[in-house]
């Protein structure tokens, strides 16, 4: 009897797909889904111990991070707390340094001149480095490797001829 099974595989003549035992799974089966969190977080468990989220094998609750478009970040509403915010600390430090600089410039007009000089020197260095990189790229782009190999082979053949003579 012909079956509607794939013709690329061999099935013995006595094969009956109805005799294959079916795997009986519950209808309300839960699937394990792993996800990569956008930041480090600490789970606030029932016991309140606050274990690290990625190291808890029996974690059964779900606490998805919510998007925060105003700050272009994520927030946790419940179930976990955020561990460390490196970017936020860096931004705050930059703002603090900028504020200190502005306050210092308000009180000291010579500091304004010094800061402008430092900024212009830094800008000149950056432009020089950029120019050097551009020149380096142009030199590398102008090298014709095929012509170099051909020239090398010609020199090699000429040396062989000289040795044979």
Short mmCIF file of N, CA and C in Angstrom, two decimals:
data_model
loop_
_atom_site.label_atom_id
_atom_site.label_comp_id
_atom_site.label_asym_id
_atom_site.label_seq_id
_atom_site.Cartn_x
_atom_site.Cartn_y
_atom_site.Cartn_z
N UNK A 1 0.83 -1.19 0.00
CA UNK A 1 0.00 0.00 0.00
C UNK A 1 0.88 1.25 0.00
N UNK A 2 0.58 2.15 -0.90
CA UNK A 2 1.33 3.39 -1.02
C UNK A 2 0.86 4.37 0.03
N UNK A 3 1.81 5.06 0.66
CA UNK A 3 1.45 6.08 1.63
C UNK A 3 1.81 7.45 1.06
N UNK A 4 1.32 8.47 1.71
CA UNK A 4 1.57 9.83 1.24
C UNK A 4 2.84 10.40 1.85
N UNK A 5 3.76 9.52 2.24
CA UNK A 5 5.00 9.96 2.85
C UNK A 5 5.98 10.41 1.78
N UNK A 6 7.03 11.11 2.20
CA UNK A 6 8.01 11.69 1.30
C UNK A 6 8.69 10.62 0.45
N UNK A 7 8.83 10.80 -0.87
CA UNK A 7 9.46 9.80 -1.73
C UNK A 7 10.98 9.79 -1.62
N UNK A 8 11.60 10.78 -0.95
CA UNK A 8 13.05 10.81 -0.85
C UNK A 8 13.58 9.85 0.22
N UNK A 9 12.75 9.38 1.10
CA UNK A 9 13.19 8.50 2.16
C UNK A 9 12.66 7.09 1.92
N UNK A 10 13.43 6.12 2.40
CA UNK A 10 12.98 4.74 2.26
C UNK A 10 12.13 4.34 3.45
N UNK A 11 10.99 3.78 3.15
CA UNK A 11 10.13 3.23 4.18
C UNK A 11 9.89 1.77 3.84
N UNK A 12 10.10 0.87 4.80
CA UNK A 12 9.86 -0.55 4.51
C UNK A 12 8.39 -0.80 4.18
N UNK A 13 8.09 -1.87 3.46
CA UNK A 13 6.70 -2.13 3.06
C UNK A 13 5.76 -2.36 4.25
N UNK A 14 6.29 -2.85 5.39
CA UNK A 14 5.41 -3.10 6.53
C UNK A 14 5.32 -1.89 7.47
N UNK A 15 5.83 -0.71 7.05
CA UNK A 15 5.79 0.49 7.90
C UNK A 15 4.37 1.03 7.97
N UNK A 16 3.93 1.29 9.21
CA UNK A 16 2.60 1.86 9.42
C UNK A 16 2.74 3.07 10.35
N UNK A 17 2.55 4.29 9.86
CA UNK A 17 2.71 5.47 10.72
C UNK A 17 1.71 5.51 11.87
N UNK A 18 0.63 4.81 11.79
CA UNK A 18 -0.36 4.81 12.87
C UNK A 18 0.16 4.07 14.10
N UNK A 19 1.16 3.19 13.91
CA UNK A 19 1.69 2.43 15.04
C UNK A 19 2.71 3.21 15.87
N UNK A 20 3.14 4.38 15.38
CA UNK A 20 4.11 5.20 16.13
C UNK A 20 3.40 5.79 17.33
N UNK A 21 3.97 5.61 18.53
CA UNK A 21 3.30 6.16 19.72
C UNK A 21 3.36 7.69 19.72
N UNK A 22 2.26 8.31 20.09
CA UNK A 22 2.19 9.78 20.15
C UNK A 22 2.64 10.25 21.51
N UNK A 23 3.33 11.37 21.53
CA UNK A 23 3.79 11.98 22.77
C UNK A 23 2.61 12.74 23.38
N UNK A 24 2.24 12.36 24.58
CA UNK A 24 1.08 13.00 25.22
C UNK A 24 1.57 14.13 26.12
N UNK A 25 1.27 15.36 25.72
CA UNK A 25 1.66 16.54 26.47
C UNK A 25 0.40 17.23 26.98
N UNK A 26 0.48 17.86 28.13
CA UNK A 26 -0.70 18.57 28.63
C UNK A 26 -1.01 19.77 27.74
N UNK A 27 -2.30 20.10 27.67
CA UNK A 27 -2.72 21.19 26.79
C UNK A 27 -2.29 22.55 27.32
N UNK A 28 -2.15 22.66 28.63
CA UNK A 28 -1.74 23.94 29.22
C UNK A 28 -0.24 23.97 29.49
N UNK A 29 0.53 23.33 28.62
CA UNK A 29 1.97 23.22 28.79
C UNK A 29 2.62 24.61 28.72
N UNK A 30 3.60 24.86 29.60
CA UNK A 30 4.32 26.12 29.58
C UNK A 30 5.67 25.92 28.89
N UNK A 31 6.05 26.89 28.10
CA UNK A 31 7.31 26.83 27.39
C UNK A 31 8.33 27.73 28.08
N UNK A 32 9.57 27.28 28.06
CA UNK A 32 10.65 28.07 28.64
C UNK A 32 11.17 29.01 27.56
N UNK A 33 11.14 30.29 27.86
CA UNK A 33 11.62 31.29 26.92
C UNK A 33 12.73 32.08 27.60
N UNK A 34 13.90 32.12 26.97
CA UNK A 34 15.00 32.91 27.51
C UNK A 34 15.05 34.22 26.74
N UNK A 35 15.29 35.28 27.49
CA UNK A 35 15.41 36.55 26.81
C UNK A 35 16.60 37.31 27.34
N UNK A 36 17.14 38.16 26.50
CA UNK A 36 18.29 38.97 26.89
C UNK A 36 17.76 40.29 27.41
N UNK A 37 18.06 40.60 28.64
CA UNK A 37 17.58 41.84 29.25
C UNK A 37 18.43 43.02 28.75
N UNK A 38 17.81 44.19 28.59
CA UNK A 38 18.56 45.35 28.12
C UNK A 38 19.45 45.98 29.18
N UNK A 39 19.39 45.48 30.42
CA UNK A 39 20.23 46.00 31.50
C UNK A 39 20.30 44.97 32.61
N UNK A 40 21.24 45.15 33.55
CA UNK A 40 21.36 44.25 34.70
C UNK A 40 20.24 44.56 35.68
N UNK A 41 19.62 43.51 36.18
CA UNK A 41 18.55 43.73 37.15
C UNK A 41 18.61 42.69 38.25
N UNK A 42 18.00 43.01 39.35
CA UNK A 42 17.95 42.13 40.50
C UNK A 42 16.49 41.80 40.77
N UNK A 43 16.19 40.50 40.83
CA UNK A 43 14.82 40.03 41.04
C UNK A 43 14.42 40.21 42.50
N UNK A 44 13.24 40.73 42.71
CA UNK A 44 12.70 40.86 44.07
C UNK A 44 11.76 39.68 44.31
N UNK A 45 12.31 38.59 44.82
CA UNK A 45 11.54 37.36 44.99
C UNK A 45 10.53 37.44 46.12
N UNK A 46 9.79 36.36 46.30
CA UNK A 46 8.79 36.29 47.36
C UNK A 46 9.47 36.44 48.72
N UNK A 47 10.66 35.84 48.85
CA UNK A 47 11.37 35.93 50.12
C UNK A 47 12.03 37.30 50.30
N UNK A 48 12.12 38.09 49.23
CA UNK A 48 12.70 39.42 49.33
C UNK A 48 14.21 39.43 49.36
N UNK A 49 14.83 38.29 49.00
CA UNK A 49 16.29 38.23 49.07
C UNK A 49 16.92 39.04 47.93
N UNK A 50 16.24 39.12 46.81
CA UNK A 50 16.77 39.90 45.70
C UNK A 50 17.95 39.25 45.02
N UNK A 51 17.81 38.00 44.59
CA UNK A 51 18.88 37.31 43.89
C UNK A 51 19.10 37.90 42.51
N UNK A 52 20.27 37.67 41.93
CA UNK A 52 20.56 38.18 40.60
C UNK A 52 19.67 37.44 39.61
N UNK A 53 19.05 38.17 38.70
CA UNK A 53 18.01 37.64 37.81
C UNK A 53 18.53 36.52 36.93
N UNK A 54 19.72 36.65 36.34
CA UNK A 54 20.19 35.63 35.39
C UNK A 54 20.66 34.37 36.08
N UNK A 55 20.79 34.35 37.42
CA UNK A 55 21.29 33.17 38.11
C UNK A 55 20.19 32.41 38.85
N UNK A 56 18.96 32.75 38.66
CA UNK A 56 17.88 32.06 39.38
C UNK A 56 17.26 31.03 38.44
N UNK A 57 17.48 29.73 38.70
CA UNK A 57 16.95 28.72 37.79
C UNK A 57 15.44 28.51 37.95
N UNK A 58 14.90 28.84 39.10
CA UNK A 58 13.49 28.56 39.36
C UNK A 58 12.62 29.79 39.15
N UNK A 59 13.11 30.75 38.41
CA UNK A 59 12.36 31.98 38.19
C UNK A 59 11.15 31.67 37.33
N UNK A 60 9.97 31.88 37.85
CA UNK A 60 8.77 31.54 37.10
C UNK A 60 7.94 32.76 36.75
N UNK A 61 8.26 33.88 37.37
CA UNK A 61 7.49 35.07 37.08
C UNK A 61 8.09 35.82 35.90
N UNK A 62 7.28 36.67 35.29
CA UNK A 62 7.74 37.46 34.16
C UNK A 62 7.64 38.92 34.55
N UNK A 63 8.71 39.67 34.36
CA UNK A 63 8.65 41.11 34.58
C UNK A 63 9.34 41.79 33.41
N UNK A 64 8.58 42.08 32.37
CA UNK A 64 9.18 42.71 31.20
C UNK A 64 9.52 44.17 31.47
N UNK A 65 10.66 44.64 30.97
CA UNK A 65 10.98 46.05 31.12
C UNK A 65 10.09 46.90 30.21
N UNK A 66 9.70 48.06 30.69
CA UNK A 66 8.86 48.96 29.91
C UNK A 66 9.76 50.00 29.24
N UNK A 67 9.38 50.42 28.05
CA UNK A 67 10.18 51.44 27.36
C UNK A 67 9.89 52.81 27.94
N UNK A 68 10.91 53.65 27.97
CA UNK A 68 10.80 55.02 28.46
C UNK A 68 11.30 55.95 27.35
N UNK A 69 10.41 56.34 26.42
CA UNK A 69 10.83 57.13 25.26
C UNK A 69 11.40 58.50 25.61
N UNK A 70 10.94 59.11 26.72
CA UNK A 70 11.44 60.43 27.09
C UNK A 70 12.94 60.40 27.35
N UNK A 71 13.40 59.38 28.06
CA UNK A 71 14.82 59.27 28.40
C UNK A 71 15.56 58.30 27.50
N UNK A 72 14.89 57.79 26.46
CA UNK A 72 15.44 56.75 25.57
C UNK A 72 16.10 55.64 26.38
N UNK A 73 15.31 55.02 27.23
CA UNK A 73 15.81 54.00 28.13
C UNK A 73 14.68 53.01 28.44
N UNK A 74 14.92 52.11 29.38
CA UNK A 74 13.92 51.16 29.85
C UNK A 74 13.72 51.38 31.35
N UNK A 75 12.53 51.03 31.82
CA UNK A 75 12.24 51.11 33.25
C UNK A 75 11.64 49.79 33.70
N UNK A 76 11.77 49.49 35.00
CA UNK A 76 11.15 48.31 35.58
C UNK A 76 9.97 48.77 36.41
N UNK A 77 8.79 48.23 36.11
CA UNK A 77 7.61 48.62 36.87
C UNK A 77 7.46 47.81 38.15
N UNK A 78 7.67 46.49 38.08
CA UNK A 78 7.53 45.65 39.27
C UNK A 78 8.33 44.36 39.09
N UNK A 79 8.64 43.71 40.21
CA UNK A 79 9.27 42.40 40.18
C UNK A 79 10.79 42.41 40.18
N UNK A 80 11.41 43.54 39.85
CA UNK A 80 12.87 43.60 39.82
C UNK A 80 13.32 45.05 39.94
N UNK A 81 14.58 45.23 40.30
CA UNK A 81 15.16 46.56 40.34
C UNK A 81 16.42 46.56 39.49
N UNK A 82 16.76 47.73 39.00
CA UNK A 82 17.93 47.88 38.14
C UNK A 82 19.20 47.93 38.99
N UNK A 83 20.25 47.22 38.56
CA UNK A 83 21.48 47.16 39.34
C UNK A 83 22.35 48.39 39.15
N UNK A 84 22.82 48.62 37.96
CA UNK A 84 23.85 49.62 37.73
C UNK A 84 23.57 50.32 36.42
N UNK A 85 23.68 51.64 36.43
CA UNK A 85 23.38 52.42 35.24
C UNK A 85 24.62 53.21 34.84
N UNK A 86 25.51 52.59 34.10
CA UNK A 86 26.78 53.22 33.73
C UNK A 86 26.58 54.43 32.84
N UNK A 87 25.69 54.31 31.85
CA UNK A 87 25.48 55.42 30.93
C UNK A 87 24.92 56.64 31.64
N UNK A 88 23.97 56.39 32.54
CA UNK A 88 23.36 57.50 33.27
C UNK A 88 24.40 58.20 34.15
N UNK A 89 25.25 57.42 34.81
CA UNK A 89 26.31 58.00 35.63
C UNK A 89 27.28 58.82 34.79
N UNK A 90 27.62 58.32 33.61
CA UNK A 90 28.53 59.03 32.72
C UNK A 90 27.92 60.35 32.25
N UNK A 91 26.63 60.32 31.89
CA UNK A 91 25.95 61.55 31.46
C UNK A 91 25.90 62.57 32.59
N UNK A 92 25.60 62.11 33.80
CA UNK A 92 25.55 63.02 34.94
C UNK A 92 26.92 63.64 35.22
N UNK A 93 27.97 62.84 35.09
CA UNK A 93 29.33 63.34 35.30
C UNK A 93 29.68 64.39 34.25
N UNK A 94 29.31 64.15 32.99
CA UNK A 94 29.58 65.12 31.93
C UNK A 94 28.83 66.42 32.19
N UNK A 95 27.56 66.31 32.61
CA UNK A 95 26.77 67.51 32.91
C UNK A 95 27.39 68.28 34.07
N UNK A 96 27.87 67.56 35.10
CA UNK A 96 28.48 68.21 36.26
C UNK A 96 29.75 68.95 35.85
N UNK A 97 30.59 68.30 35.02
CA UNK A 97 31.82 68.94 34.57
C UNK A 97 31.52 70.19 33.72
N UNK A 98 30.51 70.08 32.87
CA UNK A 98 30.12 71.22 32.04
C UNK A 98 29.61 72.37 32.90
N UNK A 99 28.83 72.05 33.92
CA UNK A 99 28.30 73.08 34.82
C UNK A 99 29.44 73.76 35.60
N UNK A 100 30.39 72.95 36.09
CA UNK A 100 31.55 73.52 36.80
C UNK A 100 32.33 74.46 35.90
N UNK A 101 32.51 74.04 34.65
CA UNK A 101 33.27 74.87 33.71
C UNK A 101 32.56 76.20 33.45
N UNK A 102 31.23 76.13 33.27
CA UNK A 102 30.47 77.36 33.04
C UNK A 102 30.53 78.30 34.23
N UNK A 103 30.41 77.75 35.45
CA UNK A 103 30.49 78.59 36.66
C UNK A 103 31.87 79.22 36.79
N UNK A 104 32.90 78.45 36.49
CA UNK A 104 34.26 78.96 36.59
C UNK A 104 34.49 80.07 35.56
N UNK A 105 33.93 79.89 34.36
CA UNK A 105 34.08 80.90 33.32
C UNK A 105 33.35 82.19 33.66
N UNK A 106 32.22 82.08 34.37
CA UNK A 106 31.47 83.28 34.76
C UNK A 106 32.28 84.15 35.72
N UNK A 107 33.02 83.50 36.62
CA UNK A 107 33.77 84.23 37.63
C UNK A 107 35.16 84.68 37.16
N UNK A 108 35.70 84.01 36.17
CA UNK A 108 37.08 84.28 35.77
C UNK A 108 37.17 84.43 34.24
N UNK A 109 37.33 85.67 33.73
CA UNK A 109 37.40 85.85 32.28
C UNK A 109 38.67 85.25 31.66
N UNK A 110 39.75 85.11 32.45
CA UNK A 110 40.97 84.49 31.92
C UNK A 110 40.75 82.99 31.67
N UNK A 111 39.91 82.38 32.49
CA UNK A 111 39.61 80.96 32.32
C UNK A 111 38.88 80.72 31.01
N UNK A 112 38.05 81.69 30.61
CA UNK A 112 37.34 81.57 29.32
C UNK A 112 38.36 81.49 28.19
N UNK A 113 39.34 82.38 28.25
CA UNK A 113 40.38 82.40 27.22
C UNK A 113 41.20 81.11 27.22
N UNK A 114 41.56 80.61 28.40
CA UNK A 114 42.32 79.37 28.52
C UNK A 114 41.52 78.19 27.93
N UNK A 115 40.24 78.12 28.29
CA UNK A 115 39.41 77.02 27.79
C UNK A 115 39.26 77.08 26.27
N UNK A 116 39.11 78.29 25.72
CA UNK A 116 39.01 78.43 24.26
C UNK A 116 40.31 77.97 23.59
N UNK A 117 41.43 78.33 24.20
CA UNK A 117 42.72 77.93 23.65
C UNK A 117 42.86 76.40 23.68
N UNK A 118 42.50 75.79 24.81
CA UNK A 118 42.55 74.32 24.91
C UNK A 118 41.65 73.67 23.88
N UNK A 119 40.44 74.22 23.74
CA UNK A 119 39.50 73.65 22.77
C UNK A 119 40.02 73.76 21.34
N UNK A 120 40.61 74.92 21.02
CA UNK A 120 41.12 75.09 19.65
C UNK A 120 42.32 74.17 19.40
N UNK A 121 43.20 73.99 20.43
CA UNK A 121 44.32 73.06 20.28
C UNK A 121 43.82 71.64 20.06
N UNK A 122 42.84 71.25 20.85
CA UNK A 122 42.27 69.90 20.71
C UNK A 122 41.65 69.71 19.34
N UNK A 123 40.95 70.73 18.86
CA UNK A 123 40.32 70.64 17.54
C UNK A 123 41.37 70.53 16.45
N UNK A 124 42.46 71.28 16.59
CA UNK A 124 43.55 71.22 15.60
C UNK A 124 44.19 69.83 15.60
N UNK A 125 44.42 69.25 16.78
CA UNK A 125 44.99 67.90 16.86
C UNK A 125 44.09 66.89 16.19
N UNK A 126 42.79 67.01 16.44
CA UNK A 126 41.84 66.07 15.84
C UNK A 126 41.86 66.20 14.33
N UNK A 127 41.90 67.46 13.82
CA UNK A 127 41.94 67.66 12.37
C UNK A 127 43.23 67.12 11.77
N UNK A 128 44.37 67.31 12.46
CA UNK A 128 45.64 66.76 11.98
C UNK A 128 45.60 65.23 11.91
N UNK A 129 45.08 64.62 12.97
CA UNK A 129 44.97 63.15 12.97
C UNK A 129 44.07 62.65 11.86
N UNK A 130 42.98 63.37 11.64
CA UNK A 130 42.05 62.99 10.57
C UNK A 130 42.74 63.11 9.22
N UNK A 131 43.50 64.19 9.02
CA UNK A 131 44.22 64.39 7.76
C UNK A 131 45.25 63.27 7.55
N UNK A 132 45.97 62.89 8.62
CA UNK A 132 46.94 61.80 8.51
C UNK A 132 46.26 60.50 8.11
N UNK A 133 45.11 60.23 8.72
CA UNK A 133 44.38 59.01 8.36
C UNK A 133 43.92 59.02 6.91
N UNK A 134 43.47 60.19 6.45
CA UNK A 134 43.04 60.29 5.05
C UNK A 134 44.21 60.04 4.11
N UNK A 135 45.38 60.64 4.42
CA UNK A 135 46.56 60.43 3.58
C UNK A 135 46.98 58.97 3.57
N UNK A 136 46.94 58.34 4.74
CA UNK A 136 47.30 56.92 4.83
C UNK A 136 46.36 56.07 3.99
N UNK A 137 45.07 56.35 4.06
CA UNK A 137 44.10 55.60 3.25
C UNK A 137 44.33 55.82 1.77
N UNK A 138 44.68 57.05 1.37
CA UNK A 138 44.94 57.32 -0.04
C UNK A 138 46.17 56.56 -0.52
N UNK A 139 47.23 56.52 0.31
CA UNK A 139 48.42 55.78 -0.06
C UNK A 139 48.11 54.30 -0.24
N UNK A 140 47.33 53.76 0.65
CA UNK A 140 46.98 52.34 0.55
C UNK A 140 46.06 52.09 -0.63
N UNK A 141 45.20 53.04 -0.95
CA UNK A 141 44.26 52.86 -2.06
C UNK A 141 44.99 52.93 -3.40
N UNK A 142 46.10 53.70 -3.48
CA UNK A 142 46.82 53.86 -4.74
C UNK A 142 47.75 52.68 -5.04
N UNK A 143 47.97 51.80 -4.12
CA UNK A 143 48.86 50.66 -4.34
C UNK A 143 48.13 49.63 -5.20
N UNK A 144 48.75 49.29 -6.33
CA UNK A 144 48.18 48.28 -7.22
C UNK A 144 48.92 46.97 -6.96
N UNK A 145 48.27 46.10 -6.21
CA UNK A 145 48.92 44.87 -5.78
C UNK A 145 49.21 43.94 -6.96
N UNK A 146 48.32 43.92 -7.95
CA UNK A 146 48.53 43.06 -9.12
C UNK A 146 49.79 43.47 -9.87
N UNK A 147 49.96 44.78 -10.04
CA UNK A 147 51.15 45.27 -10.75
C UNK A 147 52.41 44.96 -9.95
N UNK A 148 52.32 45.09 -8.62
CA UNK A 148 53.48 44.77 -7.79
C UNK A 148 53.86 43.30 -7.92
N UNK A 149 52.88 42.42 -7.89
CA UNK A 149 53.15 40.98 -8.03
C UNK A 149 53.75 40.66 -9.40
N UNK A 150 53.20 41.33 -10.43
CA UNK A 150 53.70 41.10 -11.78
C UNK A 150 55.16 41.55 -11.88
N UNK A 151 55.47 42.71 -11.32
CA UNK A 151 56.83 43.23 -11.33
C UNK A 151 57.77 42.30 -10.57
N UNK A 152 57.30 41.79 -9.44
CA UNK A 152 58.10 40.87 -8.64
C UNK A 152 58.40 39.59 -9.41
N UNK A 153 57.41 39.06 -10.11
CA UNK A 153 57.61 37.84 -10.90
C UNK A 153 58.61 38.08 -12.03
N UNK A 154 58.51 39.26 -12.68
CA UNK A 154 59.44 39.59 -13.75
C UNK A 154 60.88 39.65 -13.22
N UNK A 155 61.06 40.29 -12.06
CA UNK A 155 62.40 40.36 -11.46
C UNK A 155 62.92 38.97 -11.10
N UNK A 156 62.02 38.14 -10.59
CA UNK A 156 62.41 36.78 -10.22
C UNK A 156 62.86 35.99 -11.46
N UNK A 157 62.11 36.12 -12.56
CA UNK A 157 62.47 35.42 -13.81
C UNK A 157 63.80 35.93 -14.36
N UNK A 158 64.01 37.24 -14.27
CA UNK A 158 65.26 37.81 -14.75
C UNK A 158 66.45 37.28 -13.95
N UNK A 159 66.28 37.15 -12.63
CA UNK A 159 67.34 36.59 -11.80
C UNK A 159 67.63 35.14 -12.17
N UNK A 160 66.61 34.37 -12.46
CA UNK A 160 66.79 32.96 -12.87
C UNK A 160 67.59 32.87 -14.16
N UNK A 161 67.23 33.77 -15.11
CA UNK A 161 67.93 33.77 -16.38
C UNK A 161 69.43 34.08 -16.18
N UNK A 162 69.69 35.06 -15.33
CA UNK A 162 71.08 35.43 -15.05
C UNK A 162 71.84 34.25 -14.43
N UNK A 163 71.16 33.57 -13.49
CA UNK A 163 71.80 32.41 -12.86
C UNK A 163 72.08 31.30 -13.86
N UNK A 164 71.17 31.10 -14.79
CA UNK A 164 71.36 30.05 -15.79
C UNK A 164 72.48 30.39 -16.77
N UNK A 165 72.61 31.69 -17.07
CA UNK A 165 73.69 32.11 -17.99
C UNK A 165 75.04 31.94 -17.33
#
